[in-house]
Tab-separated table of C-alpha atoms and ligand atoms in Angstrom:
chain	number	residue	atom	x	y	z
A	282	UNK	CA	0.000	0.000	0.000
A	283	UNK	CA	3.047	2.195	-0.388
A	284	UNK	CA	1.655	4.335	-3.258
A	285	UNK	CA	-1.406	5.264	-1.191
A	286	UNK	CA	0.811	6.275	1.717
A	287	UNK	CA	2.888	8.463	-0.583
A	288	UNK	CA	-0.253	10.034	-1.928
A	289	UNK	CA	-1.488	10.731	1.604
A	290	UNK	CA	1.762	12.549	2.297
A	291	UNK	CA	1.233	14.596	-0.849
A	292	UNK	CA	-2.276	15.467	0.232
A	293	UNK	CA	-1.007	16.475	3.654
A	294	UNK	CA	1.621	18.740	2.133
A	295	UNK	CA	-0.975	20.257	-0.162
A	296	UNK	CA	-3.193	20.804	2.867
A	297	UNK	CA	-0.393	22.460	4.834
A	298	UNK	CA	0.401	24.754	1.920
A	299	UNK	CA	-3.242	25.732	1.693
A	300	UNK	CA	-3.329	26.949	5.301
A	301	UNK	CA	0.245	28.248	5.509
A	302	UNK	CA	0.345	31.683	7.148
A	303	UNK	CA	1.162	34.493	4.773
A	304	UNK	CA	-0.590	32.815	1.869
A	305	UNK	CA	-2.981	35.530	0.786
A	306	UNK	CA	-5.989	34.602	-1.263
A	307	UNK	CA	-5.251	37.003	-4.071
A	308	UNK	CA	-5.879	34.843	-7.083
A	309	UNK	CA	-4.683	37.486	-9.528
A	310	UNK	CA	-1.157	37.139	-8.136
A	311	UNK	CA	-1.240	33.366	-8.234
A	312	UNK	CA	1.467	31.936	-10.449
A	313	UNK	CA	1.119	28.374	-11.683
A	314	UNK	CA	-1.861	26.035	-11.521
A	315	UNK	CA	-4.636	27.037	-9.152
A	316	UNK	CA	-5.437	24.085	-6.918
A	317	UNK	CA	-8.797	24.313	-5.251
A	318	UNK	CA	-9.053	22.136	-2.143
A	319	UNK	CA	-12.232	20.330	-1.198
A	320	UNK	CA	-14.165	22.182	1.533
A	321	UNK	CA	-15.981	20.627	4.492
A	322	UNK	CA	-19.014	18.708	3.369
A	323	UNK	CA	-17.522	17.925	-0.026
A	324	UNK	CA	-18.873	14.760	-1.627
A	325	UNK	CA	-18.781	12.912	-4.952
A	326	UNK	CA	-22.378	12.480	-6.063
A	327	UNK	CA	-21.661	10.353	-9.163
A	328	UNK	CA	-18.695	8.683	-10.865
A	329	UNK	CA	-19.107	6.250	-13.748
A	330	UNK	CA	-17.003	4.605	-16.461
A	331	UNK	CA	-18.795	3.501	-19.637
A	332	UNK	CA	-18.414	0.833	-20.882
A	333	UNK	CA	-16.927	-1.216	-18.052
A	334	UNK	CA	-15.143	-3.454	-20.550
A	335	UNK	CA	-13.382	-2.003	-23.583
A	336	UNK	CA	-11.546	-3.022	-26.737
A	337	UNK	CA	-9.234	-0.070	-27.340
A	338	UNK	CA	-8.554	-1.075	-30.943
A	339	UNK	CA	-12.038	0.248	-31.727
A	340	UNK	CA	-13.516	1.753	-28.561
A	341	UNK	CA	-12.966	4.291	-25.820
A	342	UNK	CA	-14.147	4.773	-22.246
A	343	UNK	CA	-16.231	7.781	-21.207
A	344	UNK	CA	-16.006	8.998	-17.596
A	345	UNK	CA	-18.708	11.084	-15.990
A	346	UNK	CA	-18.570	12.600	-12.529
A	347	UNK	CA	-20.299	15.186	-10.408
A	348	UNK	CA	-19.326	16.738	-7.061
A	349	UNK	CA	-21.022	18.977	-4.531
A	350	UNK	CA	-18.457	21.774	-4.968
A	351	UNK	CA	-16.132	23.113	-7.658
A	352	UNK	CA	-12.662	21.752	-6.815
A	353	UNK	CA	-9.452	20.516	-8.389
A	354	UNK	CA	-9.902	16.841	-9.282
A	355	UNK	CA	-7.340	14.242	-10.299
A	356	UNK	CA	-8.307	11.188	-12.321
A	357	UNK	CA	-5.715	8.405	-12.064
A	358	UNK	CA	-6.190	5.159	-13.986
A	359	UNK	CA	-3.879	2.359	-12.941
A	360	UNK	CA	-3.405	-1.089	-14.512
A	361	UNK	CA	-3.677	-3.753	-11.821
A	362	UNK	CA	-1.126	-6.055	-13.477
A	363	UNK	CA	1.058	-3.708	-15.524
A	364	UNK	CA	1.159	-0.790	-13.098
A	365	UNK	CA	0.546	1.481	-16.113
A	366	UNK	CA	-0.833	4.920	-15.295
A	367	UNK	CA	-2.950	7.461	-17.109
A	368	UNK	CA	-3.494	10.689	-15.192
A	369	UNK	CA	-5.385	13.864	-15.954
A	370	UNK	CA	-6.712	16.668	-13.790
A	371	UNK	CA	-9.050	19.609	-13.939
A	372	UNK	CA	-11.179	22.057	-11.999
A	373	UNK	CA	-14.953	21.990	-11.707
A	374	UNK	CA	-17.910	20.401	-9.988
A	375	UNK	CA	-17.609	17.371	-12.234
A	376	UNK	CA	-17.008	16.429	-15.853
A	377	UNK	CA	-18.965	14.779	-18.612
A	378	UNK	CA	-17.794	12.441	-21.361
A	379	UNK	CA	-14.144	12.610	-20.448
A	380	UNK	CA	-12.730	10.184	-23.031
A	381	UNK	CA	-9.916	7.723	-22.314
A	382	UNK	CA	-8.455	6.108	-25.439
A	383	UNK	CA	-6.258	3.581	-23.631
A	384	UNK	CA	-3.274	5.908	-23.638
A	385	UNK	CA	-0.828	6.242	-20.734
A	386	UNK	CA	1.000	9.176	-19.171
A	387	UNK	CA	3.556	7.044	-17.305
A	388	UNK	CA	6.259	4.966	-19.016
A	389	UNK	CA	4.507	1.564	-18.727
A	390	UNK	CA	1.854	0.394	-21.219
A	391	UNK	CA	-1.521	-0.987	-20.159
A	392	UNK	CA	-1.833	-4.708	-20.762
A	393	UNK	CA	-4.384	-6.806	-22.602
A	394	UNK	CA	-6.847	-8.516	-20.263
A	395	UNK	CA	-6.046	-6.558	-17.131
A	396	UNK	CA	-8.353	-4.446	-15.021
A	397	UNK	CA	-7.688	-0.734	-14.875
A	398	UNK	CA	-8.878	1.023	-11.737
A	399	UNK	CA	-9.870	4.657	-12.227
A	400	UNK	CA	-9.639	6.688	-9.042
A	401	UNK	CA	-10.842	10.217	-8.471
A	402	UNK	CA	-8.964	12.121	-5.792
A	403	UNK	CA	-8.870	15.686	-4.560
A	404	UNK	CA	-6.750	18.120	-2.615
A	405	UNK	CA	-7.676	18.718	1.000
A	406	UNK	CA	-9.539	15.451	1.542
A	407	UNK	CA	-8.687	11.776	1.622
A	408	UNK	CA	-12.056	11.036	0.018
A	409	UNK	CA	-11.786	9.112	-3.242
A	410	UNK	CA	-14.120	7.396	-5.682
A	411	UNK	CA	-13.195	4.603	-8.038
A	412	UNK	CA	-14.462	2.587	-10.957
A	413	UNK	CA	-12.966	-0.424	-12.733
A	414	UNK	CA	-12.605	-1.027	-16.465
A	415	UNK	CA	-11.538	-4.330	-18.012
A	416	UNK	CA	-9.170	-3.943	-20.983
A	417	UNK	CA	-10.228	-6.578	-23.510
A	418	UNK	CA	-7.697	-5.247	-25.998
A	419	UNK	CA	-5.047	-2.536	-25.754
A	420	UNK	CA	-4.676	0.499	-27.965
A	421	UNK	CA	-2.784	-0.147	-31.206
A	422	UNK	CA	0.336	1.933	-30.549
A	423	UNK	CA	2.140	0.272	-33.470
A	424	UNK	CA	-0.092	2.420	-35.668
A	425	UNK	CA	1.632	5.541	-34.277
A	426	UNK	CA	4.578	4.906	-36.572
A	427	UNK	CA	6.630	2.119	-38.038
A	428	UNK	CA	7.250	-0.775	-35.638
A	429	UNK	CA	9.577	-3.427	-37.089
A	430	UNK	CA	8.101	-6.897	-37.466
A	431	UNK	CA	8.156	-8.659	-34.077
A	432	UNK	CA	9.262	-5.318	-32.617
A	433	UNK	CA	7.125	-5.865	-29.530
A	434	UNK	CA	8.928	-9.205	-28.918
A	435	UNK	CA	5.601	-10.750	-27.877
A	436	UNK	CA	5.534	-13.594	-30.379
A	437	UNK	CA	9.155	-14.581	-30.802
A	438	UNK	CA	9.106	-18.232	-31.696
A	439	UNK	CA	11.194	-20.960	-30.115
A	440	UNK	CA	11.885	-22.481	-33.507
A	441	UNK	CA	14.849	-24.569	-34.558
A	442	UNK	CA	17.268	-22.281	-32.715
A	443	UNK	CA	15.850	-23.522	-29.406
A	444	UNK	CA	16.581	-22.127	-26.013
A	445	UNK	CA	18.378	-20.087	-24.849
A	446	UNK	CA	18.064	-18.325	-28.214
A	447	UNK	CA	14.537	-17.184	-28.838
A	448	UNK	CA	14.240	-16.821	-32.572
A	449	UNK	CA	12.218	-14.661	-34.856
A	450	UNK	CA	12.508	-14.053	-38.556
A	451	UNK	CA	13.436	-10.440	-39.303
A	452	UNK	CA	15.818	-10.317	-36.308
A	453	UNK	CA	19.441	-11.522	-36.429
A	454	UNK	CA	21.225	-12.297	-33.167
A	455	UNK	CA	24.961	-11.575	-33.281
A	456	UNK	CA	25.674	-14.649	-31.140
A	457	UNK	CA	23.959	-17.004	-33.575
A	458	UNK	CA	24.922	-19.286	-35.243
A	459	UNK	CA	28.408	-18.622	-33.826
A	460	UNK	CA	28.099	-18.163	-30.060
A	461	UNK	CA	29.926	-15.231	-28.451
A	462	UNK	CA	31.509	-16.375	-25.171
A	463	UNK	CA	29.877	-15.079	-21.990
A	464	UNK	CA	26.818	-13.656	-23.760
A	465	UNK	CA	23.142	-14.495	-23.485
A	466	UNK	CA	20.375	-12.772	-25.420
A	467	UNK	CA	16.813	-13.241	-26.625
A	468	UNK	CA	13.236	-12.308	-25.742
A	469	UNK	CA	12.023	-12.935	-22.208
A	470	UNK	CA	10.144	-11.472	-19.242
A	471	UNK	CA	10.604	-11.160	-15.483
A	472	UNK	CA	14.380	-11.573	-15.668
A	473	UNK	CA	16.530	-10.581	-12.702
A	474	UNK	CA	19.063	-7.859	-13.449
A	475	UNK	CA	22.610	-7.966	-12.049
A	476	UNK	CA	21.402	-6.091	-8.959
A	477	UNK	CA	18.854	-8.838	-8.253
A	478	UNK	CA	15.856	-6.701	-9.214
A	479	UNK	CA	13.085	-8.033	-11.443
A	480	UNK	CA	13.081	-6.324	-14.831
A	481	UNK	CA	9.362	-5.723	-15.296
A	482	UNK	CA	7.695	-5.578	-18.686
A	483	UNK	CA	7.216	-2.140	-20.191
A	484	UNK	CA	4.979	-3.137	-23.136
A	485	UNK	CA	3.115	-6.438	-23.288
A	486	UNK	CA	4.897	-9.237	-21.467
A	487	UNK	CA	8.218	-9.585	-23.249
A	488	UNK	CA	11.285	-7.476	-24.055
A	489	UNK	CA	14.608	-8.237	-25.719
A	490	UNK	CA	17.755	-8.547	-23.631
A	491	UNK	CA	21.492	-8.871	-24.170
A	492	UNK	CA	23.916	-9.364	-21.306
A	493	UNK	CA	27.313	-10.678	-20.385
A	494	UNK	CA	30.995	-9.883	-20.630
A	495	UNK	CA	31.634	-10.959	-24.215
A	496	UNK	CA	35.191	-11.610	-25.331
A	497	UNK	CA	36.300	-8.177	-26.501
A	498	UNK	CA	37.390	-4.951	-24.781
A	499	UNK	CA	34.347	-2.913	-25.804
A	500	UNK	CA	31.899	-4.916	-27.940
A	501	UNK	CA	29.704	-7.464	-26.153
A	502	UNK	CA	27.020	-8.463	-28.689
A	503	UNK	CA	24.111	-7.073	-30.652
A	504	UNK	CA	20.973	-7.750	-32.608
A	505	UNK	CA	19.763	-6.545	-36.007
A	506	UNK	CA	16.236	-5.783	-37.154
A	507	UNK	CA	16.101	-6.331	-40.886
A	508	UNK	CA	12.474	-5.916	-41.832
A	509	UNK	CA	12.527	-3.176	-44.452
A	510	UNK	CA	10.500	-0.204	-43.238
A	511	UNK	CA	7.797	1.091	-45.559
A	512	UNK	CA	8.490	4.426	-47.209
A	513	UNK	CA	9.460	7.029	-44.645
A	514	UNK	CA	9.799	10.728	-45.495
A	515	UNK	CA	13.121	11.742	-47.063
A	516	UNK	CA	13.336	14.760	-44.727
A	517	UNK	CA	15.461	13.763	-41.694
A	518	UNK	CA	14.055	16.586	-39.507
A	519	UNK	CA	10.672	14.943	-39.844
A	520	UNK	CA	11.615	11.458	-38.649
A	521	UNK	CA	12.176	10.264	-35.073
A	522	UNK	CA	13.605	6.978	-33.823
A	523	UNK	CA	12.293	5.834	-30.448
A	524	UNK	CA	12.995	2.934	-28.110
A	525	UNK	CA	12.229	1.874	-24.534
A	526	UNK	CA	15.432	0.921	-22.730
A	527	UNK	CA	15.872	-0.360	-19.165
A	528	UNK	CA	18.942	0.793	-17.272
A	529	UNK	CA	20.441	-0.288	-13.962
A	530	UNK	CA	22.434	2.888	-13.392
A	531	UNK	CA	25.654	1.219	-14.585
A	532	UNK	CA	27.858	3.815	-16.352
A	533	UNK	CA	29.829	0.941	-17.910
A	534	UNK	CA	26.800	-0.139	-19.960
A	535	UNK	CA	26.185	1.537	-23.291
A	536	UNK	CA	24.273	0.884	-26.473
A	537	UNK	CA	24.820	2.135	-29.988
A	538	UNK	CA	21.711	2.020	-32.136
A	539	UNK	CA	22.745	2.194	-35.787
A	540	UNK	CA	20.179	2.968	-38.495
A	541	UNK	CA	21.436	1.560	-41.758
A	542	UNK	CA	20.683	3.109	-45.138
A	543	UNK	CA	20.913	1.972	-48.717
A	544	UNK	CA	22.531	5.247	-49.862
A	545	UNK	CA	21.213	6.763	-53.061
A	546	UNK	CA	24.726	6.732	-54.543
A	547	UNK	CA	25.619	3.254	-53.268
A	548	UNK	CA	27.335	0.648	-55.412
A	549	UNK	CA	24.870	-2.167	-54.768
A	550	UNK	CA	21.285	-2.639	-53.648
A	551	UNK	CA	20.765	-2.913	-49.900
A	552	UNK	CA	22.977	-1.802	-47.008
A	553	UNK	CA	26.696	-2.525	-47.278
A	554	UNK	CA	28.733	-1.639	-44.181
A	555	UNK	CA	31.694	-0.411	-46.239
A	556	UNK	CA	29.681	1.586	-48.775
A	557	UNK	CA	26.512	2.947	-47.104
A	558	UNK	CA	25.661	5.064	-44.066
A	559	UNK	CA	24.843	3.922	-40.572
A	560	UNK	CA	23.590	6.811	-38.414
A	561	UNK	CA	24.073	6.216	-34.718
A	562	UNK	CA	22.377	7.062	-31.408
A	563	UNK	CA	24.802	6.475	-28.505
A	564	UNK	CA	23.269	5.979	-25.064
A	565	UNK	CA	24.924	5.358	-21.703
A	566	UNK	CA	22.591	3.243	-19.581
A	567	UNK	CA	23.216	5.109	-16.334
A	568	UNK	CA	19.485	5.642	-15.780
A	569	UNK	CA	17.419	3.323	-13.596
A	570	UNK	CA	14.327	1.505	-14.791
A	571	UNK	CA	12.510	1.900	-18.095
A	572	UNK	CA	12.872	5.094	-20.086
A	573	UNK	CA	11.685	6.133	-23.531
A	574	UNK	CA	14.528	7.466	-25.689
A	575	UNK	CA	13.641	9.493	-28.793
A	576	UNK	CA	16.023	11.027	-31.330
A	577	UNK	CA	15.333	13.233	-34.300
A	578	UNK	CA	16.902	11.377	-37.221
A	579	UNK	CA	18.770	14.488	-38.424
A	580	UNK	CA	20.596	14.619	-35.041
A	581	UNK	CA	22.109	11.122	-35.399
A	582	UNK	CA	25.813	11.055	-36.262
A	583	UNK	CA	27.583	8.830	-38.812
A	584	UNK	CA	29.236	5.638	-37.660
A	585	UNK	CA	32.932	6.071	-36.863
A	586	UNK	CA	33.648	2.537	-38.039
A	587	UNK	CA	34.723	2.573	-41.710
A	588	UNK	CA	33.727	-1.041	-42.274
A	589	UNK	CA	30.353	-0.737	-40.543
A	590	UNK	CA	28.507	2.309	-41.817
A	591	UNK	CA	31.311	4.873	-41.664
A	592	UNK	CA	31.949	4.954	-45.419
A	593	UNK	CA	28.637	6.177	-46.791
A	594	UNK	CA	27.641	9.489	-48.365
A	595	UNK	CA	27.038	11.061	-44.916
A	596	UNK	CA	23.633	12.295	-46.088
A	597	UNK	CA	20.709	11.492	-43.765
A	598	UNK	CA	18.272	9.518	-45.946
A	599	UNK	CA	15.544	8.134	-43.672
A	600	UNK	CA	13.537	7.077	-46.727
A	601	UNK	CA	16.400	4.662	-47.455
A	602	UNK	CA	16.632	2.982	-44.017
A	603	UNK	CA	16.882	-0.790	-44.484
A	604	UNK	CA	17.678	-2.107	-41.008
A	605	UNK	CA	19.065	-1.187	-37.623
A	606	UNK	CA	21.473	-2.714	-35.133
A	607	UNK	CA	21.484	-2.408	-31.376
A	608	UNK	CA	25.006	-3.054	-30.115
A	609	UNK	CA	25.917	-3.454	-26.439
A	610	UNK	CA	29.266	-1.881	-25.501
A	611	UNK	CA	31.404	-1.572	-22.358
A	612	UNK	CA	32.124	2.127	-21.757
A	613	UNK	CA	34.592	2.203	-18.866
A	614	UNK	CA	35.513	-1.290	-17.625
A	615	UNK	CA	36.279	-4.121	-20.095
A	616	UNK	CA	36.253	-6.640	-17.235
A	617	UNK	CA	32.772	-5.943	-15.896
A	618	UNK	CA	29.729	-7.629	-17.513
A	619	UNK	CA	26.893	-5.371	-18.669
A	620	UNK	CA	23.230	-5.741	-19.595
A	621	UNK	CA	20.493	-4.107	-21.654
A	622	UNK	CA	16.750	-4.722	-21.928
A	623	UNK	CA	14.736	-2.944	-24.617
A	624	UNK	CA	11.287	-2.956	-26.213
A	625	UNK	CA	9.069	-1.312	-28.847
A	626	UNK	CA	11.637	0.350	-31.172
A	627	UNK	CA	9.226	2.490	-33.180
A	628	UNK	CA	10.038	5.066	-35.871
A	629	UNK	CA	7.650	8.037	-35.956
A	630	UNK	CA	6.995	10.913	-38.344
A	631	UNK	CA	6.334	14.532	-37.314
A	632	UNK	CA	7.406	14.152	-33.683
A	633	UNK	CA	8.654	11.710	-31.072
A	634	UNK	CA	6.524	8.716	-30.042
A	635	UNK	CA	3.931	9.994	-27.573
A	636	UNK	CA	1.684	7.291	-26.095
A	637	UNK	CA	-0.111	9.850	-23.895
A	638	UNK	CA	-1.898	11.162	-26.976
B	785	LIG	CA1	6.962	-6.114	-25.512
B	786	LIG	CA1	23.946	-0.125	-50.988
B	787	LIG	CA1	23.012	8.257	-46.588
C-alpha cells in the first residue's frame, strides 16, 4: 500500500500549503496552476465509467462525474497487473464524457486482459471514488509509426534455434549461429538484473535482452532488425527513432543504435557496411528503470567505423533505411559484464513517439 501512503503525504503537504500563514488569497497574483481544495461537506455524487469493458482497438471509455463543490480533481487510472498509469486533472464540480483512449502518461503500457482502476482524488480530503474497467484489448500503438516486425517481442518463436536463443525471422542475433563467449540474449520477461531486481515488462509481457561480458574490450554483442520499413519521409528533420530501454544505473553499460541506409549513390542494392551510411544514437545506460529514448533522425551522427557504416555518403536519408542494429558496448571497464533490456523500437513521423496522446 506504499503508493497510497505516498499520496497521503502529498495530500497532507498540499493541505499544509493551503493553510500556511502568509498565503494571501489574491488569485490574480497566483502563479502556476490554481489548486482548489475540497471544503468541508464535499462529496462525490456520481462517478461512472462507460463501458466497463473495452476493446481499445475500436472503442474508448467515457467517464462522468459530479461533485457537490467546484474543486481541483485528479483522475488516475492504474493497470492492476502492468502498473501502467494514465493521469489527468481539472477544476470543476464534475465532468462529462471525459474520453480515455487507452493511452498512458507514465512509461509503462496498459496490458491486454487486465483491469484498470480509475480513481478520483482531490486536494484537502482523503475522500476518493473509483471505478474499474476491463481492458479486452489494448490500444494499437504500433499504428503511431513504423514498428519493425516482431518489434514488440511478444511472439518470438522458439523455432529450430531452441533455447536459450529465442528466434524470430526479421531479427538476427549476433551470437547465432556462432556463439559469443559469456553472452546471453533473446526475448524474455521477469528476468533478474545484475542487482537482483526483477526487470518488469514495459509493453506487453516480453522485451529483448542482451547481457554478459563478451570476449572483446568494448563490444559485447548485438541484434539486427532487418524488416525493411515502408516508405518514410526523405526529410530527416521529420523522422524520429524511439525505443524503450531499461537501465540499472551502470555507467559501464552503453548501447549504440545504428540505423542503416541503402545510400542513393551506393554501389549495390541494400545496405553494405563499407559503402553505405549507418547513423548512430549512442546511449549510456546510467538511468534506472525503463525510459523512452527518442532522437530526431537528423541529429544522429555517422558511424565512426569505416567497415560498418562509416563509409557512406554522410547524407541522412531516412527514406532509405533498411535495417538497424542495437550493439551493447562496455564504456569504462572491459572486465565488468553489462546488460540491456529494450522494447518497442518504433520510428515516428512529425514528432517523437507519444503514447499519452
Ligand atoms: Ca513487448
Ligand atoms: Ca547499398
Ligand atoms: Ca546516406
